[in-house]
Coordinates of C-alpha atoms and ligand atoms in Angstrom, one line a residue:
X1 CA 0.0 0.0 0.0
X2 CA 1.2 3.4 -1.0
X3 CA 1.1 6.3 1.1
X4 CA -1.0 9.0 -0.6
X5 CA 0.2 12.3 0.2
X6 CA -3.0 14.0 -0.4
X7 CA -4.4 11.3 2.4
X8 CA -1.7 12.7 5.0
X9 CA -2.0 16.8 3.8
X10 CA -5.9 17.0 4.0
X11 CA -6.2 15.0 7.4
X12 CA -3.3 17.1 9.0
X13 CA -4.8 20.5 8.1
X14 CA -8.3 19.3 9.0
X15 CA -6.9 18.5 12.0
X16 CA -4.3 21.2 13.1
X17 CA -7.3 23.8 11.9
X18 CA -9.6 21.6 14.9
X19 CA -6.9 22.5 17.1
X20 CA -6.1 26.0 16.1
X21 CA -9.8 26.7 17.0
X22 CA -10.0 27.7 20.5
X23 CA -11.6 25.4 22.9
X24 CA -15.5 24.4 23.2
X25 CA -16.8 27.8 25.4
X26 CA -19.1 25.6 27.9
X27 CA -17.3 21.8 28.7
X28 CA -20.7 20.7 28.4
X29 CA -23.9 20.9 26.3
X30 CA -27.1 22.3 28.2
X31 CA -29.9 19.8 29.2
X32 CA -31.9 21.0 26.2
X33 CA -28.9 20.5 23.6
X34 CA -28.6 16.6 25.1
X35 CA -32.2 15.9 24.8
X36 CA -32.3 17.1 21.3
X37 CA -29.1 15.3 20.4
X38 CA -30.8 12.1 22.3
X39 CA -34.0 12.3 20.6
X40 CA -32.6 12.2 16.9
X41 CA -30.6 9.0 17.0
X42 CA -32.1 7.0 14.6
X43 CA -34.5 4.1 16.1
X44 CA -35.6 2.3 13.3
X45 CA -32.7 1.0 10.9
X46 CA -33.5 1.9 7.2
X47 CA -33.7 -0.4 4.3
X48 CA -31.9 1.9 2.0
X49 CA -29.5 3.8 4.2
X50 CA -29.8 7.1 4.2
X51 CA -26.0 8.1 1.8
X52 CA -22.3 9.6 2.8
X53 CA -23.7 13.4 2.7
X54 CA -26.6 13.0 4.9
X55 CA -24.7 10.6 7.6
X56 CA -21.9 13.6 7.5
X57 CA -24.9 15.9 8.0
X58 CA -26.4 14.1 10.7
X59 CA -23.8 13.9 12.6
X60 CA -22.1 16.8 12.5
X61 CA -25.1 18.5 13.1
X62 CA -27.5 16.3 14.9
X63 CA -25.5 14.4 17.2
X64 CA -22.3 16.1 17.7
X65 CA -24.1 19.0 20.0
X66 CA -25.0 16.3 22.2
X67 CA -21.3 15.3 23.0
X68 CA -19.4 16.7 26.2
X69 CA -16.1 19.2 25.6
X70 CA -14.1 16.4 28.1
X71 CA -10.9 16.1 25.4
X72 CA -11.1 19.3 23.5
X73 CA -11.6 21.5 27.5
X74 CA -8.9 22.4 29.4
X75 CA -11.1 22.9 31.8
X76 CA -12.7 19.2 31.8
X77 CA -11.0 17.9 34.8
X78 CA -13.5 14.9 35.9
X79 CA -12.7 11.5 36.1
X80 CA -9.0 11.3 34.4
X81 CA -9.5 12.5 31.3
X82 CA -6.3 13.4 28.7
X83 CA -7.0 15.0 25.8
X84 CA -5.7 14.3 22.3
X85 CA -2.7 15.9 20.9
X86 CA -2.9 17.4 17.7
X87 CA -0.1 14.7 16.2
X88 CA -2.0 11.5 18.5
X89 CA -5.0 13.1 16.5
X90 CA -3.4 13.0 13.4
X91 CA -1.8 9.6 14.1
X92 CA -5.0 7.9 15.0
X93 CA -6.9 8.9 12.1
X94 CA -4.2 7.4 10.2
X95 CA -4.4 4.3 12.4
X96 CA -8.3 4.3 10.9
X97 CA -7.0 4.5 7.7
X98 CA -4.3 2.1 7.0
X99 CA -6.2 -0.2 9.6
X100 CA -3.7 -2.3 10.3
X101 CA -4.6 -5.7 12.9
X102 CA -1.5 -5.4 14.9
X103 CA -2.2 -8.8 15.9
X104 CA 0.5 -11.4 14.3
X105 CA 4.4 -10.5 14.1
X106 CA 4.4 -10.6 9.9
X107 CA 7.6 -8.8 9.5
X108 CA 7.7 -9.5 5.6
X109 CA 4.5 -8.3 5.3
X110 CA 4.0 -5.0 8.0
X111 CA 5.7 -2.9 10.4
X112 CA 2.7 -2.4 12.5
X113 CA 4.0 -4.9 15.2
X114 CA 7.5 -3.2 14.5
X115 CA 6.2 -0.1 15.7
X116 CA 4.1 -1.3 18.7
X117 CA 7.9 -2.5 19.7
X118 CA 9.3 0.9 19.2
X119 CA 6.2 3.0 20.9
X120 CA 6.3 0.7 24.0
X121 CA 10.3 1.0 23.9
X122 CA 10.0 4.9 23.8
X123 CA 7.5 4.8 26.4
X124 CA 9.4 2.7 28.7
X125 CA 12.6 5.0 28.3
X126 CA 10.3 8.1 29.0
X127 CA 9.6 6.3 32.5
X128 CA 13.0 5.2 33.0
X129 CA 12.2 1.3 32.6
X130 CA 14.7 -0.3 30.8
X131 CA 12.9 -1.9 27.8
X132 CA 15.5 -4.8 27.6
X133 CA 14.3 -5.8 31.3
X134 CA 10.2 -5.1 30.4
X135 CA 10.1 -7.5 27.2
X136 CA 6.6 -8.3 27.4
X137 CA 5.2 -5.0 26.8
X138 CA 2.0 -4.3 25.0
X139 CA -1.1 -1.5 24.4
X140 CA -4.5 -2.4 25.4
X141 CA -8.1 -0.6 26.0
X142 CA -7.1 0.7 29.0
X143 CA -5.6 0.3 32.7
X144 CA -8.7 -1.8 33.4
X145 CA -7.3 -4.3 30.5
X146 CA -4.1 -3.9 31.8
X147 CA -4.8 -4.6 35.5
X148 CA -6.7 -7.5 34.2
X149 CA -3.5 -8.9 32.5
X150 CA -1.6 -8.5 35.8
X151 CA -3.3 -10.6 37.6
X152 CA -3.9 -12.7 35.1
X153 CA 0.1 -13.0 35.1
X154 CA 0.3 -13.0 38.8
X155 CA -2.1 -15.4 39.4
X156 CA 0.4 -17.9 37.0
X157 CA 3.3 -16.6 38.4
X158 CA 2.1 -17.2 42.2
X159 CA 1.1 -20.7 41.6
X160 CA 4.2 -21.6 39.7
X161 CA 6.3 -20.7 42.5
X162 CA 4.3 -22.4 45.1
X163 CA 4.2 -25.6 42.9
X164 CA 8.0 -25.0 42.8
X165 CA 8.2 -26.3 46.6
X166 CA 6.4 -29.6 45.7
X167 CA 7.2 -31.2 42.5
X168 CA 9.4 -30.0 39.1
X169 CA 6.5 -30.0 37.3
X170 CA 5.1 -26.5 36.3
X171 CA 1.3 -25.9 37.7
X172 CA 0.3 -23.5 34.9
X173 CA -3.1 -22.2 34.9
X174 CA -3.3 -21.4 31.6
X175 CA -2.8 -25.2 30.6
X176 CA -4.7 -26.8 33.9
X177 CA -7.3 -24.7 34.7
X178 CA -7.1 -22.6 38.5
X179 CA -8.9 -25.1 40.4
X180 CA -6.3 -28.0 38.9
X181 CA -3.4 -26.0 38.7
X182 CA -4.3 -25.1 42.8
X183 CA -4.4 -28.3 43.8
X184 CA -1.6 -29.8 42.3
X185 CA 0.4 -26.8 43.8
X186 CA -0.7 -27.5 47.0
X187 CA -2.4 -24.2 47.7
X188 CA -6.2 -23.2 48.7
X189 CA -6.5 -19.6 48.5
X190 CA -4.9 -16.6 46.7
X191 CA -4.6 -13.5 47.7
X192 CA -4.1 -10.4 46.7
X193 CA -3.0 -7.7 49.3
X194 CA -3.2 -4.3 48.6
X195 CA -3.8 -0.7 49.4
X196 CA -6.9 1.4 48.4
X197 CA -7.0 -0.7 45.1
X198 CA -8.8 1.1 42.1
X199 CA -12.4 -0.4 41.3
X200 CA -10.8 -2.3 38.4
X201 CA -8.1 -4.2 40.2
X202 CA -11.2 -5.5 42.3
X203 CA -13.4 -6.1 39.1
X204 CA -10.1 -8.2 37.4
X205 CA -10.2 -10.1 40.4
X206 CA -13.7 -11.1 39.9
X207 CA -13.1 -11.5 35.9
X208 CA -10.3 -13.7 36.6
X209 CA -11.8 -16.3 38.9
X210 CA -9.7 -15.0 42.0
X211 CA -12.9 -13.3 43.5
X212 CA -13.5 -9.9 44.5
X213 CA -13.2 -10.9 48.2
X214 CA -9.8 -12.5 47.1
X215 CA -8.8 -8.6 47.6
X216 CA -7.4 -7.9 51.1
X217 CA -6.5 -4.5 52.4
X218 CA -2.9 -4.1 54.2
X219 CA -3.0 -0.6 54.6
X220 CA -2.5 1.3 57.7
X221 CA -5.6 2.2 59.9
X222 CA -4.3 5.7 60.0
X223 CA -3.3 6.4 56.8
X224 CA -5.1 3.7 54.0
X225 CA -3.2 4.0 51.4
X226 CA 0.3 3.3 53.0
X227 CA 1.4 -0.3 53.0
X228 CA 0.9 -1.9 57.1
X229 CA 4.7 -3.8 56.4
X230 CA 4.2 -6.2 59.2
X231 CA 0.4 -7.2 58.1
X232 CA 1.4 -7.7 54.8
X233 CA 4.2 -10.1 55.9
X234 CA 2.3 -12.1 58.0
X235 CA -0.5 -12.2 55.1
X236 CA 2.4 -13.6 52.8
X237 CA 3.3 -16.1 55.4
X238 CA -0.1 -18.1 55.5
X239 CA 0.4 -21.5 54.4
X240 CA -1.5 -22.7 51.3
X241 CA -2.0 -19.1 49.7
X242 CA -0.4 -17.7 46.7
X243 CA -0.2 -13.9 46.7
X244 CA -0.1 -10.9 44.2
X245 CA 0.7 -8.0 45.9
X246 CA -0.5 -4.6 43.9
X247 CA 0.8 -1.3 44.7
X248 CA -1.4 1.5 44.1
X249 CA 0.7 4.2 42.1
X250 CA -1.5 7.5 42.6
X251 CA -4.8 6.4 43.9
X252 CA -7.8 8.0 41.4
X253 CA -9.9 9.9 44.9
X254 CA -7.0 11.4 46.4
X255 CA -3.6 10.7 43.9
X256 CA -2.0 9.1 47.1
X257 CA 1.2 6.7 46.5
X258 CA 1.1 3.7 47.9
X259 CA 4.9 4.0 48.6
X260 CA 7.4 6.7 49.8
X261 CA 10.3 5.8 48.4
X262 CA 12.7 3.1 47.0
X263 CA 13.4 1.4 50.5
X264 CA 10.2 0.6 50.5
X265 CA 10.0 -0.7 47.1
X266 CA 12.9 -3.1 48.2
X267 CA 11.7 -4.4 51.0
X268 CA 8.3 -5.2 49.4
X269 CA 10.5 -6.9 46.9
X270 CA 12.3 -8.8 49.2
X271 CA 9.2 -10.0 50.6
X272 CA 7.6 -11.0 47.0
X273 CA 10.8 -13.1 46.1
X274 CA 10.9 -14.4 49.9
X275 CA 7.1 -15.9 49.5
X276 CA 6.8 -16.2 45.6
X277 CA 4.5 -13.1 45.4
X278 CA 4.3 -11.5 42.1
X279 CA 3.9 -7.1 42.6
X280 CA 1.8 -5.8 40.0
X281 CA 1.9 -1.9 39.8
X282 CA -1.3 0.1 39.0
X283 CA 0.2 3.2 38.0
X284 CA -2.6 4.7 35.4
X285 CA -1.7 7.5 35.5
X286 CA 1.2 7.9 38.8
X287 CA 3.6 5.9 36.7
X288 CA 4.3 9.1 34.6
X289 CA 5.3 10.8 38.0
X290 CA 8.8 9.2 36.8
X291 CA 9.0 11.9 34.1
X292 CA 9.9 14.1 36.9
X293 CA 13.3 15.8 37.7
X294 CA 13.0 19.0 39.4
X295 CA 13.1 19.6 43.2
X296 CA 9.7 21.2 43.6
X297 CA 8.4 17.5 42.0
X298 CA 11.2 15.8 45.3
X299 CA 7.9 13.9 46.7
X300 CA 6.8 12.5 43.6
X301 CA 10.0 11.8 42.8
X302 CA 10.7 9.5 46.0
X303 CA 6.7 8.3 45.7
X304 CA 8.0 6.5 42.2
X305 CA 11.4 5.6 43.0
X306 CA 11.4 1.6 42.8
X307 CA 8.0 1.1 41.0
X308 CA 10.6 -0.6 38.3
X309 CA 11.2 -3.1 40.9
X310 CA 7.8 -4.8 40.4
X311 CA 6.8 -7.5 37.8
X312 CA 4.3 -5.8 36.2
X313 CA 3.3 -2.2 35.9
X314 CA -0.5 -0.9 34.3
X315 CA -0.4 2.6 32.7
X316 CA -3.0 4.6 30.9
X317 CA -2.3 6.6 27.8
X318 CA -5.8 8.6 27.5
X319 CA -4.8 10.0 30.6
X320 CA -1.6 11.8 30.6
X321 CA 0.0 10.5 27.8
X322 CA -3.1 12.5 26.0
X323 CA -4.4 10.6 23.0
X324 CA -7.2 9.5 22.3
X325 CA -9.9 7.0 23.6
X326 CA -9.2 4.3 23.8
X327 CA -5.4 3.4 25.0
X328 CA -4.2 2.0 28.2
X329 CA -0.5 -0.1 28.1
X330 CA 0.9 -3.0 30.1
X331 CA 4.4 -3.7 30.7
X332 CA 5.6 -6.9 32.2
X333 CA 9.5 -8.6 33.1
X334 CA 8.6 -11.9 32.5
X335 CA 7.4 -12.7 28.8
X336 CA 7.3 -16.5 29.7
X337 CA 4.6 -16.1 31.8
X338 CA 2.3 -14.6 29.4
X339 CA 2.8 -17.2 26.9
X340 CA 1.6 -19.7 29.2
X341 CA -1.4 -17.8 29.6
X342 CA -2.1 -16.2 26.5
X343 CA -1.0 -18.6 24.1
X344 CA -3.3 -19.6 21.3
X345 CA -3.3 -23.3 20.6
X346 CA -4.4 -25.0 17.3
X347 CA -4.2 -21.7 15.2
X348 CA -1.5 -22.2 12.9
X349 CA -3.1 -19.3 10.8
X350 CA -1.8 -16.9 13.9
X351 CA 1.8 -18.1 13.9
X352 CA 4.7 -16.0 13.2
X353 CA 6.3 -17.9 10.4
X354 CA 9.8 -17.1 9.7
X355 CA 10.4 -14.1 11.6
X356 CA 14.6 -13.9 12.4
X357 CA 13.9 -11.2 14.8
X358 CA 12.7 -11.7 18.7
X359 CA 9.4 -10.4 18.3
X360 CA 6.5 -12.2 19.5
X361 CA 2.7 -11.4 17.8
X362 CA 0.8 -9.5 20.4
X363 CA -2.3 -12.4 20.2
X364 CA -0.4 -14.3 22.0
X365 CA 0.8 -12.6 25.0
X366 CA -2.2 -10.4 25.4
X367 CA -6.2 -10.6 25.4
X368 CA -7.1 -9.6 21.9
X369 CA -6.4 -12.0 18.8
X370 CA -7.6 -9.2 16.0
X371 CA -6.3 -5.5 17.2
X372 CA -5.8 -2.1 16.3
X373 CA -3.0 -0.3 15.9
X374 CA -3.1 2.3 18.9
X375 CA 0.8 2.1 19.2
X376 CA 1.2 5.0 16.3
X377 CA -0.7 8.0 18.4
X378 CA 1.9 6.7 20.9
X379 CA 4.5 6.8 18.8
X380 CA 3.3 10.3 17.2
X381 CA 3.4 12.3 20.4
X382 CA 6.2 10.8 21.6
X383 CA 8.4 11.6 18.6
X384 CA 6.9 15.2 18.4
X385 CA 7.4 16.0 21.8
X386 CA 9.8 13.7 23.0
X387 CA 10.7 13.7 27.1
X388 CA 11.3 17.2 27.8
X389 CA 7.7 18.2 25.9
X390 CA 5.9 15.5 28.2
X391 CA 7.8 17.0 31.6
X392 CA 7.2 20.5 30.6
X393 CA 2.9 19.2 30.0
X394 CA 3.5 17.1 33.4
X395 CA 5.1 20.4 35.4
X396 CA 2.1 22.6 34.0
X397 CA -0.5 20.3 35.4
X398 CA 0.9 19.8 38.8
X399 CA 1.5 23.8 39.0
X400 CA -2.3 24.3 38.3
X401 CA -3.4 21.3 40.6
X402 CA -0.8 22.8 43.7
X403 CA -2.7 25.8 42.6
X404 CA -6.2 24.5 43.2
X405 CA -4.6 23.1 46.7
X406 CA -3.6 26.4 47.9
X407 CA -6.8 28.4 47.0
X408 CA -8.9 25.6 48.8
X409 CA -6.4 25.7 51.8
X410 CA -6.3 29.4 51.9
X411 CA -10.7 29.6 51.5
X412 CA -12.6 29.9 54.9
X413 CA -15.5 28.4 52.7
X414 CA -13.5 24.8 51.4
X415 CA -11.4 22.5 52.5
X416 CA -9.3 20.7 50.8
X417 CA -8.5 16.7 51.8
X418 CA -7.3 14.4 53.0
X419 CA -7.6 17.0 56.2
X420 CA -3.7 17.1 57.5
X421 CA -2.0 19.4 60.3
X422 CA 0.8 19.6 57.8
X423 CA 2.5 22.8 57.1
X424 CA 0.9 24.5 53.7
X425 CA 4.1 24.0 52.4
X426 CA 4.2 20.6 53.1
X427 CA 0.6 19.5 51.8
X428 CA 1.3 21.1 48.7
X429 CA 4.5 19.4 48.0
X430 CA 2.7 16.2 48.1
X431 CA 0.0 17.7 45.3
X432 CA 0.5 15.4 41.8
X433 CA -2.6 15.7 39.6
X434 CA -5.8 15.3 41.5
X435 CA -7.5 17.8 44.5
X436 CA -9.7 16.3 46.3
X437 CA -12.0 18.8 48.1
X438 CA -15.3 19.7 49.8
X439 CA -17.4 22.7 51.1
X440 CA -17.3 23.1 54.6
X441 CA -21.2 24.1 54.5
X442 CA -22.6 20.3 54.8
X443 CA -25.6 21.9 52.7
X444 CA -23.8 23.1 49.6
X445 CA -21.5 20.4 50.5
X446 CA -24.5 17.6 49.2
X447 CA -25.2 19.6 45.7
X448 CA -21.5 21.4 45.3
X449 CA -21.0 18.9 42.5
X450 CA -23.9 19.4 40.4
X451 CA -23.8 23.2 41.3
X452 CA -20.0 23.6 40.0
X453 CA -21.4 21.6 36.8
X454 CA -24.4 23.6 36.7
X455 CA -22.3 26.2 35.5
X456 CA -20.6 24.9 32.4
X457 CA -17.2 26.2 32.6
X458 CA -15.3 23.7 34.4
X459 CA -16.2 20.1 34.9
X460 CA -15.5 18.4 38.2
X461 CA -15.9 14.9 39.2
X462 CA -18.4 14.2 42.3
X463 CA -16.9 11.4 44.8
X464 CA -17.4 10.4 48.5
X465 CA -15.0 10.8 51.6
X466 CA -15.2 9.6 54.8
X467 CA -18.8 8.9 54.4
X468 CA -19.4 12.6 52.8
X469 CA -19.8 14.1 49.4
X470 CA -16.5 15.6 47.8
X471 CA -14.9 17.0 44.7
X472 CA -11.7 16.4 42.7
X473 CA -10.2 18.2 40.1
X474 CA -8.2 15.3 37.8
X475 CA -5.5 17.7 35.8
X476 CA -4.3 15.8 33.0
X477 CA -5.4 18.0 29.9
X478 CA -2.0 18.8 27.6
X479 CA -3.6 22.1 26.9
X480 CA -3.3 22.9 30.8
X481 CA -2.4 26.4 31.5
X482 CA -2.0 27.5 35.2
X483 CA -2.7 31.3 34.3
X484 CA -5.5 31.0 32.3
X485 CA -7.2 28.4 34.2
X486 CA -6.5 29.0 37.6
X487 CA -8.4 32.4 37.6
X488 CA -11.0 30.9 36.2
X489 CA -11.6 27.7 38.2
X490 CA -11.3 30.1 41.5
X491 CA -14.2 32.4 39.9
X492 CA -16.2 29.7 39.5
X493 CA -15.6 28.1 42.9
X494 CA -16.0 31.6 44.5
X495 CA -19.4 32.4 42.4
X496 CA -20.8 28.8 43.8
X497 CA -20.1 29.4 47.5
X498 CA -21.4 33.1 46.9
X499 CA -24.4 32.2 44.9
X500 CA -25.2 29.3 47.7
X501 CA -24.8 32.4 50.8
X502 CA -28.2 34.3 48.9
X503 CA -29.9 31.6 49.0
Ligands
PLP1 C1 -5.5 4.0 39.2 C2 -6.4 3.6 38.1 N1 -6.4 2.3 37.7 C3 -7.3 1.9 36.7 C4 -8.1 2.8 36.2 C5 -9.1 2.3 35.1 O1 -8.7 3.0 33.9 P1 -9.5 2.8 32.5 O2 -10.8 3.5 32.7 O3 -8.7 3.4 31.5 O4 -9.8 1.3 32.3 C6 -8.2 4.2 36.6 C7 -9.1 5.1 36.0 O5 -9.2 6.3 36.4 C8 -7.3 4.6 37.6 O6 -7.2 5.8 38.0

């Protein structure tokens, strides 16, 4: 296939004209827009189809109203939402375009797998993993995929070792089953001990047959997120369990790290190789907190030192890596383990052939047989901005979220949380990408979510702490701009608590 250079020309300036535009005025439609939008989806399919012009039409002008500003805002800052680049924009129409199923290592026949290998290598150098030691590396959907695939390679891993101690025989999951592979291993539970886990470490653990109760939390009574050492070594001691022990890099409430600092890291390590534990990372969106050098970032810094020592390690790449929906990525140490589980038997029609090079196909060390090719937005941003673009995005959206923090700190009307006796200084050290926050008033407290989205201009997510309604602000827009924004997130917050006093 031939690249056609009108193809490339015409996308790009559609696209870099999208971006030149400025951003949507309102990050959200009105109610009435919505309804409107809802109500002229088609309901019945027609026999004749209604032609390219018209579908165009009815789209643009029908549906697209009814969409939310989340990727194209700046000022979007629920959930975690990234935004899309204009060269990941570019890069994934492209992706539509060639359509490439980066599925099977043909290297005769495509690059696509070639350059899944490169965007995960680049990726894994911008967060100082060395590739060579991560050679099971992969994109997926998401970090919800990706924590799926951890466990799923923890849960081999963990019974391996523990069949280790009986027999020479491996007890793979993959090939036995869990409840066969278990008992041949000589083990009757497993476990997986963690630390304010996100909701889909818990929901893996159901998908995977493990069991959402199979989740145990070690953290300390005082302070959840933090690892209780002792607990989790006598959890690792029980006789007849397997354990996966997953760290939680930036927890998606409060953007808490599971762990302060490499010593840490090496004694949970030391503990995993003691007990055959496998540590799986959940780092969506923390991970990137290894982008970091200067000494305003020191915390963050420490918070990630050591998250290389774990087996596997779940980012997100519509979060900060900002392209598009959908792209999460998954890098492991041990590719040996995921070919026991992924491996696709009886499909000679998926093998490799005669490829020289030490590539594997992506079916078969991942979920997906057929895939597409979201390695190139990857690959795009990272070549156009390279390391010091993705600090420089990284610096301006911690400067605008330790912003937030100190308004909220400073404000007789908010407060912002986890509560903490700390110096100002201090707390706001700590600050990554996500405020979490509430109004002191218990009254506008209950509607200060809908209230802040009432007004359009910034989008906040609504959450619960310590049995109460709160806020967060999620910063992980590349657009992010402290100046701009800043003003205008404190007008906003300042008009809702004023607004809420008349009443
Ligand atoms: C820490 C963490 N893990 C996993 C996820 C799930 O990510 P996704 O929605 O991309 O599957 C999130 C989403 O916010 C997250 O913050």
């Amino acid at each position: 296939m031939h690249a056609d250079p009108d193809t490339f020309s015409q996308l790009a300036s559609a696209i870099s004209g999208l971006h030149l535009q400025p951003p949507p005025e309102n990050v959200l439609p009105s109610d009435t827009t919505v309804t409107q939008a809802r109500g002229k989806l088609q309901a019945t399919l027609s026999s004749s189809g209604v032609g390219f012009e018209e579908t165009i039409r009815h789209i643009r002008e029908d549906l697209a109203p009814g969409f939310n500003g989340s990727s194209r805002s700046p000022n979007y800052y629920g959930f975690v939402t990234g935004g899309s680049t204009p060269a990941a924009a570019l890069a994934d129409n492209l992706v539509t375009i060639y359509d490439q199923n980066a599925a099977v290592h043909l290297p005769q026949e495509s690059i696509a797998t070639n350059v899944e290998d490169s965007a995960t290598s680049l990726l894994a150098q911008l967060l100082k993993l060395e590739p060579s030691q991560w050679p099971h590396r992969l994109f997926t959907t998401g970090a919800t995929a990706s924590n799926i695939l951890g466990l799923a390679c923890g849960r081999e891993y963990a019974i391996a070792e523990a069949s280790a101690h009986r027999s020479d025989t491996v007890s793979s999951v993959g090939e036995l089953g869990i409840v066969e592979a278990m008992h041949r291993a000589g083990i009757d539970k497993i476990q997986i001990l963690a630390t304010v886990p996100h909701s889909s470490l818990v929901k893996a653990a159901g998908i995977l047959g493990l069991g959402r109760a199979s989740v145990l939390d070690v953290g300390l009574p005082n302070s959840s997120h933090k690892f209780d050492i002792p607990q989790l070594k006598k959890l690792l001691e029980r006789p007849g369990a397997a354990s996966i022990i997953a760290v939680s890099a930036s927890e998606v409430n409060t953007g808490l790290f599971a762990t302060s600092g490499l010593e840490e890291m090496q004694e949970i390590r030391k503990l995993a190789d003691l007990y055959g534990a496998w540590i799986h990372v959940d780092g969506a969106f923390g991970i990137f907190g290894r982008i970091l050098t200067s000494p305003a970032h020191s915390d963050i810094i420490s918070f990630c030192a050591g998250l290389d020592l774990a087996d596997s390690i779940t980012g997100d790449g519509h979060k900060l890596l900002n392209v598009p929906y959908d792209c999460g990525f998954f890098f492991s140490r041990h590719r040996d383990i995921a070919e026991r589980v992924f491996q696709n038997p009886n499909a000679p029609y998926l093998s490799t052939g005669a490829a020289t090079d030490s590539l594997v196909s992506p079916s078969n060390v991942g979920l997906e047989n057929s895939r597409r090719l979201r390695a190139l937005p990857v690959y795009a941003n990272l070549t156009a901005y390279g390391a010091d673009g993705y600090r420089a995005m990284l610096e301006r959206q911690i400067e605008l979220s330790r912003g937030i923090a100190e308004y909220l700190i400073d404000s007789p009307d908010y407060e912002l949380l986890p509560g903490s006796d700390r110096p100002k200084e201090e707390v706001l050290n700590g600050v990554y990408i996500i405020v979490l926050f509430r109004a002191k008033d218990e009254g506008l407290n209950k509607e200060l979510t809908s209230r802040i989205k009432a007004g359009r201009k910034i989008y906040v997510s609504g959450t619960a702490w310590d049995g109460k309604p709160a806020c967060r602000f999620a910063v992980s827009n590349w657009m992010t701009d402290a100046k701009r924004d800043l003003p205008i997130i404190k007008h906003v917050l300042t008009d809702v608590v004023e607004a809420w006093k008349k009443t």
